[in-house]
Amino acid sequence: MLARKRTLTFGAGALASALTLAACSSGAVSSDSGSAGGGTPVTLNLATVNNGQMKDMEKLKGEYEKSHPGVTVNFQVMEEGDLRAAVTADVASGAGQYDIVTIGAYETPQWGANGWLVDLTEPLKSDASYDVNDILPPVRVAISNDGKQYAVPFYGESSILMYNKEILDKAGVTLSADPTWQEVADAAKKVKTADTAGICMRGKPGWGDLFAPLTTVVQTFGGNWYDQQWNATVNTPEWKQAVTFYKTMLDQSGEKDPVSYSFNECLTALKENKAAMWADASVAASLLEADDSPVKGKMGYAHMPVVKTKESGWLWSWNLAVPATTKKKDAAIDFVKWATSKDYIKLVGQKIGWSNVPPGSRTSTYEIPEYKKAAAAYAPITLDVMSSVKPEQPGVSPQPWVGIQYVSIPEFQDVGNQCAQLIADYIANRSTVDDALSKCQAIAQKAGDAHKK
Amino acid sequence: MSVTDVDTVEAKTATDVRRVKKGEFRSARGLLAPAVIFLILLTQIPFLVTIGFSMIKWNLLYPKDRGFTGVDNYVTALSSGALWPSIVATVLITAFSVIMSLLFGLLFALLLDRQFPGRAVARTLMITPFLVMPAAAALIWKYSMFDTNIGILNWVSRSLHLPVVSWSTEHPLLAVVIVLTWQFTPFMMLILLAGLQGQDKGILEAAQVDGAGTWRTFTWITLPHLRMYVEIGVLLGAVIIIQVFDPVAILTKGTGGTKTLAYLLYERAFIGLDVGEAAAYGVVTVVLTIIVATVALRTLFKVFMAGGSR
């Protein structure tokens, strides 16, 4: 009897507390609207990704708050995947939780077209001291839609070939500054030893993992995802050539178990002398040349290898944008301008270190003497590649979207993800190349049909 | 109250069928109502909303293009060709993991059933894998065990001059099963150990007196006694493992025939960002799980029914 009474009271207690919780959680909506400079307290919520450069921005936000009394900037730092899901859900549903969001080059033009982002063209142009033309042209093209700029690059990257000079010298191999893929594959075969891979390449299934480098390989082999009419072109000879080449190179001289390798795994392999070459994001160079890196000063850098095109580097940027749902538009734009200004770049150099400066966003960054010295090994080549890639047409033939290692349609992350799994199966000898590509063709075609005019 | 009193009370409740008056029933129901209503609100409304979502066309990336589609999402889900391999993967992973962890669990339970110094410490250590978070367990195995460069397994094969094996690539299904077996062996071990310690010592002694050896005692007395515990272990284990997500997401990303229903659902919802289709997959998964659970629970009730088939 006593036991029964106890459960009853416990149940009632639980119910009561649950109701109280529900009542509490629904009433915590802040409603401060205002603009910067008015002296009224403004809180800006900023969602960003947990990369080094973004964390530096969080460290330096105090400088902005000091010069703008009454403004507080709240940072919400997340993993890339979580950020995508959180920001997409927030912006798509119009919840308006964030005043500033960090988005990739892939989303920016699409979201701009959807009307989810504030058009920044005018506010940036009208401010002469901001000097919007200083932003690298290809990056600007990639994040614009119909001539309107919806975001500002916080930092940008391309892809380059990195190689360990010591290992290559030992094997008596030299690379040109603009190598071809065949040249790189032959070199990898020569420098490979029992415990050092000739080259490390990503193979982990995921549209941002395997397909970032693989799409650029396909494009320089003359293939692409879609033709001008949005017909999928995955089951073409060019794709087969490119994918077979990629796998053969990995089999002959790549790392063991490439399907579990992505950016971080290859970075570790290079640092531990487990691999001699690596074609990947240009940001990796600053990590290989960091003070705590065992291969600091031993690395050489070259353009991404090519076959039929002049350049095959990709183009990616993390950008700051203002969602259309914000109630503090002016204050948000002001902070975005501050965080992407020339002064901010100098501030990072002075306060945190010149090698930590956000790269690949402004031309003027590459003219700062201190940065030139700190990043002597890789800055010139990064700027060179980033200024010469063509996001409108990275491949051999024209394409109906702007972007290099991705297709700027909403379905692409899904298509790329499924196809990456199919190709990873082929790389791991679980299926044939024809099987993988024909299945991928069907998936890509379904997405392409939605965009046919 | 003396011992005999308790005995008679127990006997009474066990034999007499108590007739409950209708009024008593009603008041009992009335008292239960708040809890029941709360439970219904908490569990059934989200499910109804999911069914609602599964009937509409809603991709997060096409905010303007929303509308009612009826069963289109179900047609897509059932005809995409992703569902059947996924069911096969779920069944294989669940079956192998349950069987393996049961066998290992039985082995360790038998060892721990003996008296030896440090038994308590050994038991605690044996239970540890079950207390590790699933994601952490998968990461431990991915890097410190399976990895080709730094994994212990490959360090062993290197020292023995055997070929290096990239486990999660060459044997994806096996890799996932190994991780799950490592995690769920302690769970099975605990259940079986409870069963072993509940054996009647008298019967075991009688068997010894009658000249039965260890093996005969084990097969004729211990195993039949353990049957009930094995059934419970298999049921609970299967219900938990059928929802497996972490090792698949961390070790194989759903490649190589390891795309379980839970991982498939995650992909549709968080990579495809297609709310309608993901909801349809979710409903299909729930229906399948309900079928499995009903069969399982029926058996479970049989286990608990006094005077059943035992």
Coordinates of C-alpha atoms in Angstrom, one line a residue, chain B residues 66-241:
Chain B
R66 CA 5.5 22.5 -50.0
G67 CA 2.3 20.6 -50.4
F68 CA 0.3 17.5 -49.8
T69 CA 1.5 14.5 -51.8
G70 CA -0.4 11.5 -50.2
V71 CA 1.6 8.3 -50.5
D72 CA 4.3 9.6 -52.9
N73 CA 6.9 9.6 -50.2
Y74 CA 6.1 6.0 -49.4
V75 CA 6.3 5.0 -53.1
T76 CA 9.8 6.7 -53.2
A77 CA 10.9 5.0 -50.0
L78 CA 9.8 1.5 -51.1
S79 CA 10.9 1.8 -54.7
S80 CA 14.3 3.5 -54.2
G81 CA 16.0 0.2 -53.7
A82 CA 17.6 1.4 -50.5
L83 CA 15.2 -0.1 -48.1
W84 CA 15.7 -3.9 -48.7
P85 CA 19.6 -3.8 -48.4
S86 CA 19.1 -1.8 -45.4
I87 CA 16.8 -4.3 -43.8
V88 CA 19.2 -7.1 -44.6
A89 CA 22.1 -5.1 -43.1
T90 CA 20.1 -4.4 -39.9
V91 CA 19.1 -8.1 -39.6
L92 CA 22.6 -9.4 -40.2
I93 CA 24.3 -7.0 -37.8
T94 CA 21.8 -7.5 -35.1
A95 CA 21.8 -11.3 -35.4
F96 CA 25.6 -11.8 -35.5
S97 CA 26.2 -9.3 -32.7
V98 CA 23.6 -10.9 -30.5
I99 CA 24.8 -14.4 -31.1
M100 CA 28.5 -13.5 -30.7
S101 CA 28.0 -11.5 -27.5
L102 CA 25.8 -14.2 -26.1
L103 CA 28.5 -16.9 -26.6
F104 CA 31.2 -14.7 -25.1
G105 CA 28.9 -13.6 -22.4
L106 CA 28.3 -17.2 -21.4
L107 CA 32.0 -18.0 -21.4
F108 CA 32.8 -15.1 -19.1
A109 CA 29.8 -15.7 -16.9
L110 CA 30.9 -19.3 -16.4
L111 CA 34.5 -18.1 -15.5
L112 CA 33.2 -15.5 -13.1
D113 CA 30.8 -17.9 -11.4
R114 CA 33.8 -19.6 -9.7
Q115 CA 35.4 -18.4 -6.5
F116 CA 38.8 -16.9 -7.0
P117 CA 40.8 -14.0 -5.4
G118 CA 40.1 -10.7 -7.1
R119 CA 36.8 -11.8 -8.5
A120 CA 35.0 -8.5 -7.8
V121 CA 37.7 -6.5 -9.6
A122 CA 37.6 -8.9 -12.6
R123 CA 33.8 -8.6 -12.7
T124 CA 34.0 -4.8 -12.7
L125 CA 36.6 -4.8 -15.4
M126 CA 34.5 -7.1 -17.5
I127 CA 31.5 -4.8 -17.3
T128 CA 33.4 -1.7 -18.4
P129 CA 32.8 -1.9 -22.2
F130 CA 29.1 -1.7 -21.6
L131 CA 29.6 1.6 -19.7
V132 CA 31.6 3.3 -22.5
M133 CA 29.5 5.6 -24.7
P134 CA 28.7 4.0 -28.1
A135 CA 30.4 6.8 -30.1
A136 CA 33.5 6.6 -27.9
A137 CA 33.6 2.8 -28.2
A138 CA 33.4 3.1 -32.0
L139 CA 36.2 5.7 -32.0
I140 CA 38.4 3.6 -29.8
W141 CA 38.1 0.7 -32.2
K142 CA 38.4 2.8 -35.3
Y143 CA 41.8 4.3 -34.3
S144 CA 43.5 2.3 -31.6
M145 CA 42.4 -1.1 -32.9
F146 CA 41.6 -1.2 -36.6
D147 CA 43.7 1.6 -38.0
T148 CA 46.3 0.5 -40.5
N149 CA 49.0 2.8 -39.1
I150 CA 48.4 3.0 -35.4
G151 CA 46.0 0.1 -34.7
I152 CA 47.0 -2.6 -32.2
L153 CA 45.6 -5.3 -34.4
N154 CA 47.8 -4.3 -37.3
W155 CA 50.8 -3.9 -35.0
V156 CA 50.3 -7.5 -34.0
S157 CA 50.0 -8.7 -37.6
R158 CA 53.1 -6.6 -38.5
S159 CA 55.2 -8.2 -35.7
L160 CA 54.1 -11.6 -36.9
H161 CA 54.9 -10.7 -40.5
L162 CA 51.3 -11.1 -41.6
P163 CA 49.6 -8.8 -44.2
V164 CA 48.2 -5.6 -42.8
V165 CA 44.4 -5.6 -42.8
S166 CA 42.3 -2.5 -43.1
W167 CA 39.4 -3.9 -41.1
S168 CA 36.7 -1.3 -41.6
T169 CA 37.3 -1.3 -45.4
E170 CA 37.9 -4.9 -46.2
H171 CA 35.5 -6.4 -43.6
P172 CA 33.0 -3.6 -42.9
L173 CA 30.2 -5.8 -41.6
L174 CA 32.6 -7.8 -39.4
A175 CA 34.2 -4.6 -38.0
V176 CA 30.8 -3.3 -36.9
V177 CA 29.9 -6.7 -35.4
I178 CA 33.2 -6.8 -33.5
V179 CA 32.6 -3.4 -31.9
L180 CA 29.0 -4.3 -31.0
T181 CA 30.0 -7.7 -29.6
W182 CA 32.7 -6.0 -27.5
Q183 CA 30.0 -3.6 -26.2
F184 CA 27.3 -6.1 -25.5
T185 CA 29.2 -9.1 -24.2
P186 CA 29.1 -7.6 -20.6
F187 CA 25.4 -7.1 -20.9
M188 CA 24.8 -10.7 -21.7
M189 CA 27.4 -11.8 -19.2
L190 CA 25.5 -10.0 -16.4
I191 CA 22.2 -11.6 -17.2
L192 CA 23.7 -15.1 -17.5
L193 CA 25.7 -14.6 -14.4
A194 CA 22.6 -13.8 -12.5
G195 CA 21.1 -17.0 -13.9
L196 CA 24.1 -19.1 -12.9
Q197 CA 24.1 -17.7 -9.4
G198 CA 20.4 -18.5 -9.1
Q199 CA 21.1 -22.2 -9.5
D200 CA 20.1 -24.6 -6.7
K201 CA 23.3 -25.8 -5.2
G202 CA 21.6 -28.8 -3.9
I203 CA 20.8 -30.1 -7.3
L204 CA 24.4 -29.6 -8.5
E205 CA 25.6 -31.5 -5.5
A206 CA 23.1 -34.3 -6.2
A207 CA 24.4 -34.5 -9.7
Q208 CA 27.9 -34.8 -8.4
V209 CA 26.9 -37.6 -6.0
D210 CA 25.2 -39.4 -8.9
G211 CA 28.6 -39.3 -10.7
A212 CA 27.8 -36.8 -13.5
G213 CA 30.9 -35.1 -14.8
T214 CA 31.3 -31.3 -15.4
W215 CA 30.2 -31.5 -19.0
R216 CA 27.1 -33.6 -18.3
T217 CA 26.1 -31.4 -15.4
F218 CA 26.5 -28.3 -17.6
T219 CA 24.5 -29.6 -20.6
W220 CA 21.8 -31.4 -18.6
I221 CA 21.2 -29.1 -15.7
T222 CA 22.8 -25.7 -16.1
L223 CA 21.9 -25.0 -19.8
P224 CA 18.1 -25.9 -19.3
H225 CA 18.1 -23.7 -16.3
L226 CA 19.8 -20.8 -18.2
R227 CA 17.3 -21.0 -21.1
M228 CA 15.0 -18.4 -19.7
Y229 CA 17.9 -16.0 -19.1
V230 CA 19.3 -16.5 -22.6
E231 CA 15.9 -15.6 -24.0
I232 CA 15.7 -12.4 -22.0
G233 CA 19.2 -11.5 -23.0
V234 CA 18.6 -12.2 -26.7
L235 CA 15.3 -10.2 -26.7
L236 CA 16.7 -7.1 -24.9
G237 CA 20.0 -7.2 -26.8
A238 CA 18.1 -7.4 -30.2
V239 CA 15.8 -4.6 -29.3
I240 CA 18.8 -2.4 -28.4
I241 CA 21.1 -3.4 -31.3

